Tab-separated table of C-alpha atoms in Angstrom:
chain	number	residue	atom	x	y	z
A	47	MET	CA	261.912	212.383	148.807
A	48	SER	CA	259.228	210.318	150.495
A	49	PRO	CA	255.563	211.379	150.254
A	50	SER	CA	254.860	214.295	152.561
A	51	TYR	CA	252.371	213.734	155.332
A	52	ALA	CA	250.552	216.824	154.123
A	53	VAL	CA	249.899	214.913	150.905
A	54	ILE	CA	248.790	211.646	152.454
A	55	ALA	CA	246.977	213.054	155.477
A	56	SER	CA	243.685	213.196	153.596
A	57	LEU	CA	244.092	209.617	152.391
A	58	LEU	CA	244.588	207.768	155.657
A	59	LEU	CA	242.900	207.313	159.015
A	60	SER	CA	244.266	208.978	162.128
A	61	VAL	CA	246.579	206.774	164.132
A	62	ALA	CA	248.448	206.915	167.390
A	63	ALA	CA	249.146	203.633	169.154
A	64	GLN	CA	249.489	200.167	167.750
A	65	THR	CA	247.583	197.554	169.779
A	66	PRO	CA	246.312	194.830	167.418
A	67	GLY	CA	242.580	194.207	167.122
A	68	LYS	CA	240.805	190.991	166.189
A	69	THR	CA	241.307	191.226	162.415
A	70	PRO	CA	244.638	189.701	161.281
A	71	ASP	CA	246.868	191.255	158.655
A	72	VAL	CA	247.058	188.999	155.578
A	73	HIS	CA	250.324	190.008	153.958
A	74	PRO	CA	250.753	189.630	150.179
A	75	LYS	CA	253.649	187.262	149.456
A	76	LEU	CA	256.525	188.477	147.277
A	77	THR	CA	259.504	186.434	146.086
A	78	THR	CA	262.805	188.317	146.349
A	79	TRP	CA	266.428	187.221	145.858
A	80	LYS	CA	269.772	187.430	147.623
A	81	CYS	CA	272.723	187.020	145.256
A	82	THR	CA	276.438	186.205	145.174
A	83	ASN	CA	278.752	186.019	142.178
A	84	LYS	CA	279.714	182.443	143.062
A	85	GLU	CA	276.311	180.892	143.739
A	86	GLY	CA	273.954	183.148	141.804
A	87	CYS	CA	270.613	184.300	143.171
A	88	LYS	CA	268.622	182.326	145.731
A	89	SER	CA	264.957	183.066	146.223
A	90	GLN	CA	263.282	183.808	149.533
A	91	GLN	CA	259.583	184.019	150.354
A	92	THR	CA	259.230	187.517	151.756
A	93	ALA	CA	256.010	189.515	152.132
A	94	LEU	CA	254.652	193.062	152.119
A	95	VAL	CA	252.892	195.145	154.744
A	96	LEU	CA	251.120	198.472	154.385
A	97	ASP	CA	252.241	201.319	156.605
A	98	SER	CA	250.393	201.322	159.922
A	99	MET	CA	248.761	204.625	158.968
A	100	ALA	CA	246.838	202.841	156.221
A	101	HIS	CA	245.390	200.339	158.687
A	102	PRO	CA	242.017	200.886	160.373
A	103	ILE	CA	242.803	202.613	163.685
A	104	THR	CA	239.950	203.384	166.082
A	105	GLN	CA	239.359	204.156	169.706
A	106	LYS	CA	238.545	201.017	171.653
A	107	ASN	CA	235.265	202.326	173.054
A	108	ASN	CA	234.170	204.284	169.994
A	109	SER	CA	235.042	202.816	166.600
A	110	SER	CA	233.940	206.007	164.847
A	111	LEU	CA	236.834	207.975	166.348
A	112	GLY	CA	240.545	207.960	165.613
A	113	CYS	CA	243.403	208.873	167.930
A	114	GLY	CA	245.295	211.778	166.394
A	115	ASN	CA	245.799	214.184	163.496
A	116	PHE	CA	248.628	214.242	161.007
A	117	GLY	CA	251.292	216.850	161.583
A	118	ASN	CA	250.461	217.020	165.275
A	119	ALA	CA	250.934	215.155	168.528
A	120	THR	CA	248.359	212.569	169.535
A	121	ASP	CA	244.846	213.439	170.649
A	122	PRO	CA	245.202	214.496	174.298
A	123	THR	CA	241.832	213.027	175.289
A	124	SER	CA	242.361	209.467	174.054
A	125	CYS	CA	246.150	209.648	174.400
A	126	PRO	CA	247.212	211.645	177.477
A	127	ASP	CA	250.229	209.332	177.798
A	128	GLU	CA	251.775	206.378	175.946
A	129	ALA	CA	250.273	203.640	178.128
A	130	THR	CA	246.728	205.035	178.037
A	131	CYS	CA	246.958	205.556	174.292
A	132	ALA	CA	248.043	201.962	173.724
A	133	LYS	CA	245.049	200.811	175.764
A	134	ASN	CA	242.563	203.144	174.047
A	135	CYS	CA	243.640	202.816	170.404
A	136	ILE	CA	243.310	199.638	168.342
A	137	VAL	CA	244.915	198.823	164.968
A	138	ASP	CA	243.214	196.169	162.865
A	139	GLY	CA	244.838	194.102	160.173
A	140	ILE	CA	244.054	194.234	156.457
A	141	THR	CA	242.729	191.082	154.838
A	142	ASN	CA	242.321	192.447	151.288
A	143	TYR	CA	245.350	194.435	150.119
A	144	THR	CA	243.869	194.770	146.631
A	145	ALA	CA	241.307	197.178	148.072
A	146	TYR	CA	244.252	199.368	149.101
A	147	GLY	CA	245.874	199.305	145.651
A	148	VAL	CA	248.405	196.527	146.278
A	149	SER	CA	248.529	193.053	144.714
A	150	THR	CA	251.321	190.541	144.100
A	151	SER	CA	252.014	187.626	141.797
A	152	GLY	CA	255.190	185.638	142.337
A	153	ASP	CA	258.030	188.168	142.264
A	154	SER	CA	255.933	191.108	141.046
A	155	VAL	CA	254.003	193.754	142.976
A	156	LEU	CA	251.412	195.969	141.295
A	157	MET	CA	250.734	199.305	142.994
A	158	LYS	CA	247.730	201.443	142.016
A	159	MET	CA	247.047	205.021	143.003
A	160	PHE	CA	243.383	204.160	143.454
A	161	GLY	CA	241.942	201.449	145.656
A	162	GLN	CA	238.452	200.147	146.293
A	163	ASN	CA	237.341	203.327	148.068
A	164	GLY	CA	239.063	205.972	145.959
A	165	VAL	CA	242.568	207.379	146.361
A	166	ALA	CA	244.770	204.839	148.172
A	167	SER	CA	248.356	206.006	147.495
A	168	PRO	CA	249.792	202.904	149.197
A	169	ARG	CA	253.176	202.748	150.903
A	170	ILE	CA	254.462	199.253	151.673
A	171	TYR	CA	257.465	197.684	153.410
A	172	LEU	CA	259.278	194.407	152.848
A	173	LEU	CA	258.873	191.806	155.586
A	174	ALA	CA	261.405	189.023	156.092
A	175	GLU	CA	260.453	185.356	155.914
A	176	GLY	CA	258.222	184.601	158.886
A	177	GLU	CA	256.477	187.986	158.425
A	178	LYS	CA	257.208	189.232	161.964
A	179	LYS	CA	260.212	191.448	161.193
A	180	TYR	CA	261.340	193.708	158.388
A	181	GLU	CA	263.953	192.438	155.961
A	182	MET	CA	267.128	194.322	156.853
A	183	ILE	CA	269.046	195.088	153.655
A	184	LYS	CA	272.746	196.019	153.846
A	185	LEU	CA	273.989	197.633	150.633
A	186	THR	CA	277.413	199.153	151.356
A	187	GLY	CA	279.781	197.445	148.894
A	188	ASN	CA	276.844	195.718	147.188
A	189	GLU	CA	274.200	196.368	144.562
A	190	PHE	CA	270.412	196.384	144.258
A	191	SER	CA	268.377	195.700	141.128
A	192	PHE	CA	264.739	195.448	140.117
A	193	ASP	CA	262.512	195.524	137.058
A	194	THR	CA	259.853	198.194	136.711
A	195	ASP	CA	257.094	199.321	134.371
A	196	VAL	CA	256.318	203.042	134.676
A	197	SER	CA	254.397	203.362	131.407
A	198	LYS	CA	251.192	204.261	133.299
A	199	LEU	CA	252.793	206.961	135.440
A	200	PRO	CA	252.357	210.325	133.654
A	201	CYS	CA	253.807	213.681	134.667
A	202	GLY	CA	253.124	214.465	138.311
A	203	MET	CA	253.192	210.850	139.510
A	204	ASN	CA	255.960	209.290	141.595
A	205	GLY	CA	256.583	205.571	141.850
A	206	ALA	CA	259.232	205.315	144.568
A	207	LEU	CA	261.498	202.533	145.817
A	208	TYR	CA	263.749	203.531	148.694
A	209	LEU	CA	265.295	202.423	151.989
A	210	SER	CA	264.827	203.813	155.477
A	211	GLU	CA	266.775	203.066	158.652
A	212	MET	CA	263.746	201.736	160.505
A	213	GLU	CA	264.114	199.177	163.275
A	214	GLU	CA	263.915	195.493	162.376
A	215	GLU	CA	260.880	194.885	164.609
A	216	GLY	CA	259.187	198.192	163.821
A	217	GLY	CA	259.576	199.406	167.394
A	218	GLN	CA	257.677	196.435	168.772
A	219	SER	CA	257.381	196.647	172.554
A	220	GLU	CA	254.982	196.076	175.429
A	221	LEU	CA	253.037	199.180	174.380
A	222	ASN	CA	253.426	198.425	170.675
A	223	PRO	CA	252.755	194.681	170.316
A	224	ALA	CA	251.738	195.182	166.679
A	225	GLY	CA	255.249	195.948	165.417
A	226	ALA	CA	256.517	195.321	161.908
A	227	ALA	CA	253.697	192.878	161.093
A	228	TYR	CA	251.323	195.875	161.124
A	229	GLY	CA	253.702	198.322	159.437
A	230	THR	CA	254.815	200.358	162.461
A	231	GLY	CA	258.073	202.230	162.969
A	232	TYR	CA	258.356	204.396	159.859
A	233	CYS	CA	260.901	207.215	159.727
A	234	ASP	CA	262.778	209.139	157.045
A	235	ALA	CA	265.047	212.130	156.523
A	236	GLN	CA	262.142	214.582	156.228
A	237	CYS	CA	261.559	214.349	160.022
A	238	TYR	CA	257.789	214.744	159.788
A	239	VAL	CA	255.663	214.983	162.916
A	240	THR	CA	253.223	212.072	163.109
A	241	PRO	CA	250.866	211.024	165.913
A	242	TRP	CA	253.211	208.155	166.785
A	243	VAL	CA	256.872	207.230	167.031
A	244	ASN	CA	257.714	203.528	166.664
A	245	GLY	CA	254.084	202.698	167.384
A	246	LEU	CA	253.926	204.792	170.579
A	247	ALA	CA	251.882	207.932	171.131
A	248	ASN	CA	253.830	211.018	170.078
A	249	ILE	CA	252.820	212.985	173.178
A	250	LYS	CA	255.326	215.813	172.626
A	251	GLY	CA	254.768	216.158	168.876
A	252	GLU	CA	258.356	215.340	167.986
A	253	GLY	CA	259.650	214.845	164.441
A	254	VAL	CA	260.559	211.318	163.385
A	255	CYS	CA	263.950	211.162	161.645
A	256	CYS	CA	266.292	208.584	160.155
A	257	ASN	CA	268.686	208.020	157.263
A	258	GLU	CA	266.959	207.613	153.893
A	259	LEU	CA	268.289	206.227	150.602
A	260	ASP	CA	266.087	207.107	147.643
A	261	ILE	CA	267.149	204.553	145.053
A	262	TRP	CA	264.283	205.307	142.694
A	263	GLU	CA	261.720	208.090	142.287
A	264	ALA	CA	260.199	208.199	138.843
A	265	ASN	CA	257.387	208.466	136.365
A	266	LYS	CA	257.639	207.825	132.632
A	267	ARG	CA	259.082	211.284	131.925
A	268	ALA	CA	261.710	211.764	134.647
A	269	THR	CA	263.655	209.961	137.360
A	270	ALA	CA	265.893	210.843	140.301
A	271	LEU	CA	267.975	209.123	142.973
A	272	ALA	CA	269.245	210.715	146.171
A	273	PRO	CA	270.950	209.591	149.394
A	274	HIS	CA	269.797	211.540	152.482
A	275	PRO	CA	272.183	211.076	155.446
A	276	CYS	CA	271.413	212.106	159.027
A	277	SER	CA	273.866	212.941	161.797
A	278	LYS	CA	272.082	210.560	164.194
A	279	PRO	CA	272.045	206.762	163.783
A	280	GLY	CA	268.751	204.892	163.656
A	281	LEU	CA	265.362	206.418	164.447
A	282	TYR	CA	265.739	209.797	166.171
A	283	ARG	CA	263.110	212.089	167.706
A	284	CYS	CA	263.859	215.678	166.728
A	285	THR	CA	262.627	218.888	168.331
A	286	GLY	CA	262.769	222.525	167.282
A	287	ALA	CA	265.588	223.500	164.915
A	288	GLU	CA	266.788	219.877	164.743
A	289	CYS	CA	263.773	219.144	162.532
A	290	ASP	CA	264.434	221.978	160.063
A	291	ARG	CA	266.327	221.890	156.766
A	292	ALA	CA	269.524	222.844	158.594
A	293	GLY	CA	268.904	220.227	161.288
A	294	VAL	CA	269.939	216.621	161.861
A	295	CYS	CA	268.919	215.212	158.444
A	296	ASP	CA	269.681	216.135	154.840
A	297	LYS	CA	266.187	216.780	153.500
A	298	GLY	CA	267.280	217.742	149.975
A	299	GLY	CA	269.743	214.908	149.472
A	300	CYS	CA	272.478	214.584	146.890
A	301	GLY	CA	270.249	214.147	143.863
A	302	MET	CA	270.932	212.876	140.365
A	303	ASN	CA	268.372	213.406	137.607
A	304	PRO	CA	269.505	212.700	133.998
A	305	TYR	CA	267.416	215.553	132.576
A	306	ARG	CA	268.808	218.026	135.088
A	307	VAL	CA	272.398	217.299	133.980
A	308	GLY	CA	271.523	217.929	130.338
A	309	ALA	CA	270.671	214.427	129.103
A	310	GLU	CA	267.261	215.350	127.715
A	311	ASP	CA	267.287	212.464	125.227
A	312	TYR	CA	268.152	209.800	127.798
A	313	TYR	CA	265.055	208.770	129.803
A	314	GLY	CA	261.467	208.736	128.553
A	315	PRO	CA	259.099	207.129	126.030
A	316	GLY	CA	261.105	206.097	122.960
A	317	LEU	CA	264.429	207.385	124.351
A	318	LYS	CA	267.618	205.525	125.311
A	319	VAL	CA	265.878	204.166	128.402
A	320	ASP	CA	262.475	203.608	126.799
A	321	THR	CA	259.893	204.053	129.543
A	322	SER	CA	257.030	202.863	127.359
A	323	LYS	CA	258.386	199.347	128.069
A	324	PRO	CA	259.686	197.523	131.174
A	325	PHE	CA	263.381	197.808	132.054
A	326	THR	CA	265.823	196.840	134.810
A	327	VAL	CA	267.284	199.386	137.239
A	328	VAL	CA	270.690	198.533	138.755
A	329	THR	CA	272.247	200.630	141.529
A	330	GLN	CA	275.732	199.824	142.810
A	331	PHE	CA	277.387	201.048	145.996
A	332	PRO	CA	281.152	200.341	145.768
A	333	ALA	CA	283.119	200.668	149.008
A	334	THR	CA	286.765	200.680	150.068
A	335	ASN	CA	287.554	199.152	153.465
A	336	GLY	CA	283.859	199.288	154.278
A	337	VAL	CA	283.504	202.990	153.417
A	338	LEU	CA	280.970	203.882	150.700
A	339	GLN	CA	282.720	205.636	147.805
A	340	GLN	CA	280.041	206.410	145.240
A	341	VAL	CA	276.713	205.428	143.717
A	342	ILE	CA	276.619	203.921	140.225
A	343	ARG	CA	273.415	203.637	138.193
A	344	LYS	CA	272.904	201.347	135.202
A	345	TYR	CA	269.859	200.226	133.237
A	346	VAL	CA	269.240	197.025	131.315
A	347	GLN	CA	266.699	196.917	128.485
A	348	ASN	CA	266.331	194.562	125.528
A	349	GLY	CA	269.419	192.666	126.727
A	350	LYS	CA	271.593	195.797	126.599
A	351	VAL	CA	273.305	197.474	129.567
A	352	ILE	CA	272.835	201.254	129.434
A	353	GLU	CA	275.311	203.286	131.481
A	354	ASN	CA	274.087	206.219	133.555
A	355	ALA	CA	273.820	209.519	131.694
A	356	ALA	CA	275.676	211.420	134.410
A	357	ILE	CA	278.895	209.450	133.902
A	358	ASN	CA	279.671	211.305	130.652
A	359	VAL	CA	278.475	214.675	131.931
A	360	THR	CA	279.431	215.057	135.573
A	361	GLY	CA	281.443	211.972	136.420
A	362	PRO	CA	280.464	209.451	139.121
A	363	ILE	CA	277.999	210.250	141.902
A	364	ASN	CA	280.410	210.729	144.793
A	365	ASP	CA	281.340	213.366	147.355
A	366	ALA	CA	282.914	215.590	144.693
A	367	TYR	CA	279.765	215.382	142.566
A	368	CYS	CA	277.581	216.240	145.556
A	369	ALA	CA	279.748	219.205	146.550
A	370	ALA	CA	279.796	220.528	142.985
A	371	ASN	CA	276.006	220.322	142.792
A	372	GLY	CA	275.312	222.282	145.952
A	373	ALA	CA	274.437	219.387	148.281
A	374	ASP	CA	275.880	221.228	151.280
A	375	MET	CA	273.831	219.452	153.950
A	376	PHE	CA	274.766	216.092	152.449
A	377	THR	CA	278.423	216.957	152.966
A	378	LYS	CA	277.867	218.434	156.427
A	379	LEU	CA	275.881	215.450	157.745
A	380	GLY	CA	278.284	212.673	156.798
A	381	ALA	CA	278.424	212.510	152.993
A	382	MET	CA	279.009	209.109	151.384
A	383	GLU	CA	280.783	207.716	154.445
A	384	GLY	CA	277.892	208.576	156.752
A	385	MET	CA	275.301	207.269	154.323
A	386	GLY	CA	277.292	204.056	153.990
A	387	GLU	CA	277.389	203.579	157.754
A	388	SER	CA	273.595	203.575	157.827
A	389	MET	CA	273.475	201.162	154.881
A	390	SER	CA	275.884	198.845	156.714
A	391	ARG	CA	273.659	198.797	159.804
A	392	GLY	CA	270.725	197.710	157.647
A	393	MET	CA	267.731	199.499	156.163
A	394	VAL	CA	264.126	198.615	155.339
A	395	LEU	CA	262.808	198.584	151.768
A	396	ALA	CA	259.811	200.840	151.134
A	397	MET	CA	257.754	201.227	147.941
A	398	SER	CA	255.081	203.819	147.248
A	399	ILE	CA	252.987	205.505	144.579
A	400	TRP	CA	251.847	209.106	145.116
A	401	TRP	CA	251.085	212.484	143.619
A	402	ASP	CA	251.740	215.981	144.938
A	403	GLU	CA	248.583	218.091	145.248
A	404	GLY	CA	250.521	221.111	146.484
A	405	GLY	CA	253.581	221.224	144.222
A	406	PHE	CA	252.449	218.988	141.322
A	407	MET	CA	255.757	217.049	141.586
A	408	ASN	CA	257.544	219.828	139.685
A	409	TRP	CA	260.778	219.127	141.618
A	410	LEU	CA	260.935	215.729	139.859
A	411	ASP	CA	259.799	216.342	136.285
A	412	SER	CA	259.329	220.041	135.411
A	413	GLY	CA	261.586	222.985	134.535
A	414	GLU	CA	265.243	221.990	134.918
A	415	ALA	CA	264.158	218.594	136.235
A	416	GLY	CA	262.124	217.340	133.290
A	417	PRO	CA	259.998	217.993	130.198
A	418	CYS	CA	256.635	218.332	131.973
A	419	ASN	CA	254.994	221.747	132.199
A	420	ALA	CA	254.163	223.403	135.510
A	421	THR	CA	250.540	222.199	135.682
A	422	GLU	CA	250.694	218.672	134.204
A	423	GLY	CA	251.202	217.285	137.695
A	424	ASP	CA	247.829	218.552	138.912
A	425	PRO	CA	245.904	215.405	139.951
A	426	LYS	CA	242.963	216.606	137.839
A	427	VAL	CA	245.226	216.648	134.781
A	428	ILE	CA	246.853	213.340	135.704
A	429	THR	CA	243.536	211.470	135.801
A	430	SER	CA	242.442	213.013	132.502
A	431	ILE	CA	245.568	211.508	130.917
A	432	GLU	CA	245.722	208.228	132.866
A	433	ALA	CA	242.522	207.196	134.633
A	434	SER	CA	244.296	204.560	136.732
A	435	PRO	CA	247.930	205.486	137.460
A	436	GLN	CA	249.913	202.391	138.434
A	437	LEU	CA	253.322	200.715	138.281
A	438	THR	CA	254.993	197.383	138.902
A	439	PHE	CA	258.181	196.401	140.692
A	440	SER	CA	259.496	192.883	140.117
A	441	GLN	CA	262.657	190.743	140.197
A	442	ILE	CA	263.898	192.535	143.326
A	443	LYS	CA	267.459	191.371	144.036
A	444	TRP	CA	270.411	192.467	146.128
A	445	GLY	CA	273.909	191.138	146.734
A	446	GLU	CA	277.499	191.386	145.552
A	447	ILE	CA	278.296	193.865	142.803
A	448	GLY	CA	277.749	192.208	139.438
A	449	SER	CA	275.590	189.386	140.823
A	450	THR	CA	272.033	190.689	140.408
A	451	PHE	CA	271.663	191.342	136.692
A	452	GLY	CA	272.656	189.858	133.340
A	453	THR	CA	271.773	186.688	131.466
A	454	LYS	CA	274.173	184.355	133.260
A	455	GLN	CA	272.629	184.447	136.719
A	456	PRO	CA	270.881	181.193	137.712
A	457	ASP	CA	267.633	181.371	139.662
A	458	ARG	CA	268.245	178.930	142.486
A	459	LYS	CA	265.910	178.099	145.292
A	460	ARG	CA	267.183	177.812	148.815
A	461	GLY	CA	268.822	174.462	149.376
A	462	ASP	CA	269.769	173.893	145.719
């Protein structure tokens, strides 16, 4: 589940159209890897970009004004139509990502809940080499792995790594020249209404939908993964009932949380997956004749491969698992096959850190979902326990099943 716009609305400036200003966007560089079993893992020099909503967006003739409000269509005065909005509203680049809670070093990205001016709650996307387009990752029949350190994410926090079926160029067009380089084009299975769609003014206040694959949502006490298929391919503008829970996208997803299936001694500080220390997360997506069959989760820590807790309790995460666990919309909207079709078309990697002021993240780590009590996720409690919530993602790799983790994989540079 991606951060709700109700949560992040108070953190970010109003946005509507995406015409670049004079300030360039200086993207943090991040080394990632593509892997095969035959040749090992080859590095590539990718980069990160903050979501366009985090960028300074102002009206051209009055820099003190924005262009829209979250959860609504664009401001009718500055944005009566798409073309006028693009002319009136300017997005500037970000030259200092550290001020927004994001910094990189080699293959590692550090994300902090707080930035230079208070709460930042950054959400970032992976840009391909050249930094003009998003890296399009195709995972059906493949696997994805990364290292993470969640030791400074207490109850109520969520450090998320997931994929969204955004467009490669972020909806770049004549009216949206900013495109992916400025973080435009976001969508997910929650179908939120934002002031823009693919960088264009959202004049009608439509919801913005697309397939979403939540590989990782976690703090140091609980974790969950969930595919969220939609019945429509690519980015889709929903209206009315289409945007609701029984609409075109599976908002709940087919979730798997070790604690929820009874493995209370599996994930957490000092447990089988010891979250007081870094570890590797491996997610595999085996397919038959190009059709996604299931999702397999493994962990690697201290040189040991740790199988997913659910394997011994519920069996593999597949259509039968989803049906048995009440994921009715998942089944209705395409199930594993439909999710795999989106993954085969290509999806964009997103990473975020956030808290839930309204629900305290109880769906992730409290009650049946985890050991946290009902109020530990209150941001006031979080900051009394951890003054600077943060996490790292590193060693991000994807490729053939079995190629991205283990001690035998060479780290080759392109051309070797």
